[in-house]
CSV table of C-alpha atoms in Angstrom, one decimal:
chain,number,residue,atom,x,y,z
B,507,GLN,CA,105.2,112.8,112.6
B,508,LYS,CA,103.0,110.1,111.1
B,509,GLU,CA,103.5,106.8,113.0
B,510,VAL,CA,102.4,103.3,112.6
B,511,GLU,CA,102.9,101.1,115.7
B,512,GLN,CA,102.7,97.3,115.7
B,513,ASN,CA,102.5,94.9,118.6
B,514,SER,CA,106.1,94.3,119.6
B,515,GLY,CA,106.3,90.6,119.4
B,516,PRO,CA,107.9,88.3,118.7
B,517,LEU,CA,104.7,86.2,118.5
B,518,SER,CA,104.8,82.5,118.7
B,519,VAL,CA,101.8,80.3,118.0
B,520,PRO,CA,101.3,76.6,117.6
B,521,GLU,CA,100.5,75.2,114.2
B,522,GLY,CA,96.8,75.3,113.5
B,523,ALA,CA,96.1,78.2,115.9
B,524,ILE,CA,95.0,81.7,115.0
B,525,ALA,CA,97.7,84.4,114.9
B,526,SER,CA,96.6,87.9,115.7
B,527,LEU,CA,98.7,90.9,114.6
B,528,ASN,CA,97.8,94.4,115.6
B,529,CYS,CA,98.6,97.8,114.3
B,530,THR,CA,97.7,101.4,115.3
B,531,TYR,CA,98.3,104.5,113.2
B,532,SER,CA,98.4,108.2,114.2
B,533,ASP,CA,97.5,110.0,111.0
B,534,ARG,CA,93.7,110.4,110.8
B,535,VAL,CA,93.8,111.2,107.1
B,536,SER,CA,95.2,107.7,106.3
B,537,GLN,CA,92.9,106.1,103.8
B,538,SER,CA,94.6,102.8,102.8
B,539,PHE,CA,96.1,100.1,104.9
B,540,PHE,CA,98.3,97.2,103.9
B,541,TRP,CA,99.8,94.1,105.4
B,542,TYR,CA,103.1,92.8,104.0
B,543,ARG,CA,104.9,89.6,104.8
B,544,GLN,CA,108.6,89.5,104.7
B,545,TYR,CA,110.6,86.3,104.9
B,546,SER,CA,114.2,86.5,106.3
B,547,GLY,CA,116.5,87.9,103.6
B,548,LYS,CA,113.7,88.6,101.2
B,549,SER,CA,111.7,91.7,100.3
B,550,PRO,CA,108.2,92.5,101.5
B,551,GLU,CA,105.3,91.0,99.6
B,552,LEU,CA,101.7,92.2,99.8
B,553,ILE,CA,99.2,90.0,101.6
B,554,MET,CA,96.2,92.2,102.1
B,555,SER,CA,95.0,95.7,101.5
B,556,ILE,CA,92.0,97.3,103.2
B,557,TYR,CA,90.3,100.6,102.7
B,558,SER,CA,86.9,100.5,104.4
B,559,ASN,CA,85.9,99.8,108.0
B,560,GLY,CA,85.1,96.2,108.7
B,561,ASP,CA,86.6,92.9,107.8
B,562,LYS,CA,88.1,91.7,104.5
B,563,GLU,CA,88.8,88.0,104.1
B,564,ASP,CA,91.2,86.3,101.7
B,565,GLY,CA,91.7,82.6,102.3
B,566,ARG,CA,93.2,82.1,105.7
B,567,PHE,CA,93.8,85.8,106.2
B,568,THR,CA,91.4,88.4,107.5
B,569,ALA,CA,92.2,92.1,107.8
B,570,GLN,CA,90.1,94.3,110.1
B,571,LEU,CA,90.0,98.1,110.0
B,572,ASN,CA,88.5,100.4,112.6
B,573,LYS,CA,89.1,104.0,111.5
B,574,ALA,CA,87.5,105.5,114.6
B,575,SER,CA,90.0,103.7,116.8
B,576,GLN,CA,92.7,104.0,114.2
B,577,TYR,CA,93.3,100.3,114.4
B,578,VAL,CA,94.2,97.7,111.9
B,579,SER,CA,94.6,94.0,112.5
B,580,LEU,CA,95.5,90.8,110.6
B,581,LEU,CA,94.2,87.4,111.6
B,582,ILE,CA,95.8,84.3,110.2
B,583,ARG,CA,93.7,81.2,110.7
B,584,ASP,CA,95.0,77.7,110.7
B,585,SER,CA,98.6,79.0,111.0
B,586,GLN,CA,101.3,77.0,109.2
B,587,PRO,CA,105.0,76.9,109.8
B,588,SER,CA,105.3,78.6,106.4
B,589,ASP,CA,103.6,81.6,107.8
B,590,SER,CA,106.6,82.2,110.0
B,591,ALA,CA,107.9,85.6,108.9
B,592,THR,CA,107.9,89.3,109.8
B,593,TYR,CA,104.6,91.1,109.1
B,594,LEU,CA,104.6,94.7,108.3
B,595,CYS,CA,101.7,97.0,108.7
B,596,ALA,CA,101.5,100.1,106.5
B,597,ALA,CA,99.2,103.1,106.2
B,598,GLY,CA,98.9,105.5,103.3
B,599,GLY,CA,97.2,108.9,102.7
B,600,THR,CA,96.8,110.7,99.4
B,601,SER,CA,100.4,111.9,99.0
B,602,TYR,CA,101.8,110.3,95.9
B,603,GLY,CA,101.3,106.8,97.2
B,604,LYS,CA,103.6,107.1,100.1
B,605,LEU,CA,103.2,104.5,102.8
B,606,THR,CA,104.4,104.7,106.4
B,607,PHE,CA,105.5,101.3,107.7
B,608,GLY,CA,105.4,99.9,111.2
B,609,GLN,CA,108.4,98.2,112.7
B,610,GLY,CA,107.1,94.8,112.0
B,611,THR,CA,106.1,91.8,114.1
B,612,ILE,CA,108.0,88.6,113.9
B,613,LEU,CA,105.7,85.6,113.9
B,614,THR,CA,106.9,82.1,114.5
B,615,VAL,CA,104.5,79.1,114.0
B,616,HIS,CA,105.9,76.0,115.7
B,617,PRO,CA,104.8,72.5,114.7
X,711,ASP,CA,102.6,90.8,87.4
X,712,VAL,CA,104.4,93.9,88.6
X,713,LYS,CA,108.1,93.5,88.3
X,714,VAL,CA,110.6,95.8,90.1
X,715,THR,CA,114.1,94.9,89.3
X,716,GLN,CA,117.2,96.0,91.3
X,717,SER,CA,120.2,95.1,89.2
X,718,SER,CA,122.7,95.1,92.0
X,719,ARG,CA,121.8,92.6,94.7
X,720,TYR,CA,125.0,92.5,96.7
X,721,LEU,CA,127.7,95.2,96.8
X,722,VAL,CA,130.8,95.9,98.9
X,723,LYS,CA,132.1,99.4,98.6
X,724,ARG,CA,134.9,101.4,100.3
X,725,THR,CA,134.3,104.5,102.4
X,726,GLY,CA,134.2,107.5,100.3
X,727,GLU,CA,133.3,105.7,97.0
X,728,LYS,CA,130.3,106.9,94.9
X,729,VAL,CA,127.6,104.2,94.8
X,730,PHE,CA,124.8,103.9,92.3
X,731,LEU,CA,121.8,101.6,92.9
X,732,GLU,CA,119.6,101.1,89.9
X,733,CYS,CA,115.9,100.2,89.8
X,734,VAL,CA,113.6,99.5,86.9
X,735,GLN,CA,109.9,98.8,87.0
X,736,ASP,CA,107.9,97.5,84.1
X,737,MET,CA,104.3,98.5,85.0
X,738,ASP,CA,104.3,102.2,83.9
X,739,HIS,CA,103.9,103.3,87.5
X,740,GLU,CA,104.1,107.0,88.2
X,741,ASN,CA,105.5,106.7,91.7
X,742,MET,CA,108.8,105.2,92.7
X,743,PHE,CA,110.5,104.9,96.1
X,744,TRP,CA,113.8,104.1,97.8
X,745,TYR,CA,113.7,102.7,101.3
X,746,ARG,CA,116.4,101.3,103.5
X,747,GLN,CA,115.7,98.6,106.1
X,748,ASP,CA,117.8,98.1,109.2
X,749,PRO,CA,117.2,95.7,112.1
X,750,GLY,CA,115.0,97.4,114.8
X,751,LEU,CA,114.4,100.4,112.6
X,752,GLY,CA,112.0,99.1,110.1
X,753,LEU,CA,111.5,100.5,106.6
X,754,ARG,CA,112.5,104.2,106.3
X,755,LEU,CA,111.8,106.2,103.2
X,756,ILE,CA,114.9,107.9,101.7
X,757,TYR,CA,113.4,109.6,98.6
X,758,PHE,CA,110.5,109.2,96.3
X,759,SER,CA,109.5,110.4,92.8
X,760,TYR,CA,106.0,110.9,91.5
X,761,ASP,CA,107.0,111.8,87.9
X,762,VAL,CA,110.0,112.0,85.6
X,763,LYS,CA,112.6,114.4,86.9
X,764,MET,CA,110.5,115.0,90.0
X,765,LYS,CA,111.7,114.0,93.4
X,766,GLU,CA,110.8,114.5,97.0
X,767,LYS,CA,112.8,113.9,100.2
X,768,GLY,CA,111.6,111.2,102.5
X,769,ASP,CA,112.4,110.8,106.1
X,770,ILE,CA,116.2,110.2,105.9
X,771,PRO,CA,117.5,111.9,102.7
X,772,GLU,CA,120.9,113.0,104.2
X,773,GLY,CA,123.8,111.5,102.3
X,774,TYR,CA,121.7,110.4,99.4
X,775,SER,CA,120.5,111.7,96.1
X,776,VAL,CA,118.3,110.3,93.4
X,777,SER,CA,117.7,110.6,89.7
X,778,ARG,CA,114.7,109.8,87.5
X,779,GLU,CA,115.3,110.6,83.9
X,780,LYS,CA,112.9,108.0,82.6
X,781,LYS,CA,109.6,106.9,84.0
X,782,GLU,CA,110.6,103.3,84.5
X,783,ARG,CA,114.0,104.0,86.1
X,784,PHE,CA,114.9,105.4,89.5
X,785,SER,CA,118.4,105.6,90.7
X,786,LEU,CA,119.7,106.0,94.2
X,787,ILE,CA,123.1,107.7,94.6
X,788,LEU,CA,125.4,107.7,97.6
X,789,GLU,CA,127.8,110.5,96.8
X,790,SER,CA,130.4,109.4,99.3
X,791,ALA,CA,129.6,106.1,101.0
X,792,SER,CA,130.0,105.8,104.7
X,793,THR,CA,129.9,102.8,107.0
X,794,ASN,CA,126.6,103.9,108.5
X,795,GLN,CA,125.0,103.5,105.1
X,796,THR,CA,125.6,99.7,105.2
X,797,SER,CA,122.0,98.4,104.9
X,798,MET,CA,119.5,96.7,102.7
X,799,TYR,CA,118.0,99.1,100.1
X,800,LEU,CA,114.6,98.5,98.7
X,801,CYS,CA,113.2,100.1,95.6
X,802,ALA,CA,109.4,100.1,95.1
X,803,SER,CA,106.8,101.5,92.8
X,804,SER,CA,103.1,102.2,92.8
X,805,SER,CA,100.4,103.5,90.5
X,806,SER,CA,98.5,106.6,91.3
X,807,SER,CA,95.5,105.6,89.2
X,808,HIS,CA,94.3,102.3,90.6
X,809,SER,CA,94.7,99.7,93.3
X,810,GLY,CA,94.8,102.4,95.9
X,811,ASN,CA,98.5,103.0,96.5
X,812,THR,CA,99.7,99.5,96.8
X,813,ILE,CA,103.5,99.5,96.8
X,814,TYR,CA,105.4,96.7,95.0
X,815,PHE,CA,109.0,96.0,96.1
X,816,GLY,CA,112.1,94.9,94.3
X,817,GLU,CA,114.2,92.1,95.7
X,818,GLY,CA,116.5,94.4,97.6
X,819,SER,CA,120.2,95.5,97.4
X,820,TRP,CA,122.5,94.6,100.2
X,821,LEU,CA,125.2,97.2,100.5
X,822,THR,CA,128.2,96.8,102.7
X,823,VAL,CA,130.5,99.9,103.2
X,824,VAL,CA,133.9,99.0,104.6
């Protein structure tokens, strides 16, 4: 059973702080990793994708991948109240673009 | 921009009714998916399709069937709706040829079975 586990949360951080979201995956053949953001009552939207070990930065977001440890993380710098949402981690292999999703971590950024 | 459209956003159906959920994507994607999302259970894959008329079971296919007669359209069918199928249903699509396997979601269909 392929699994993706996320830190359970909920996570609460003050405005301006760094939010750290973590994810581990069990399937060693996973090659692609994604972070989606989902606002309450809305569908998931893609924030970041990462395929190689190391860091990938996009604005205030940094995704980190360590395939040896089977670990993916998302850092949100200068967190804003508008970042309050559920964050979904997903891992994919080569099978027809299927992704396995984690349970999600609820992030609240308070002013 | 990729657009995945789910035509029925909110439905209320009676137990035993046949339910169709329609999904259309406009990016010529090969792969299409149906997920359901429930509190505490996350996103669970029901069925997916990697080509016209091709389908594969996901993690929770029981009680569901799908149809893909055209590349852009993927339908989810509940043959006899039951109350435990009350959920939010998400259609998604992805390309096999580029952008890794990024999945793009529709806006979701909220189904209530009474």
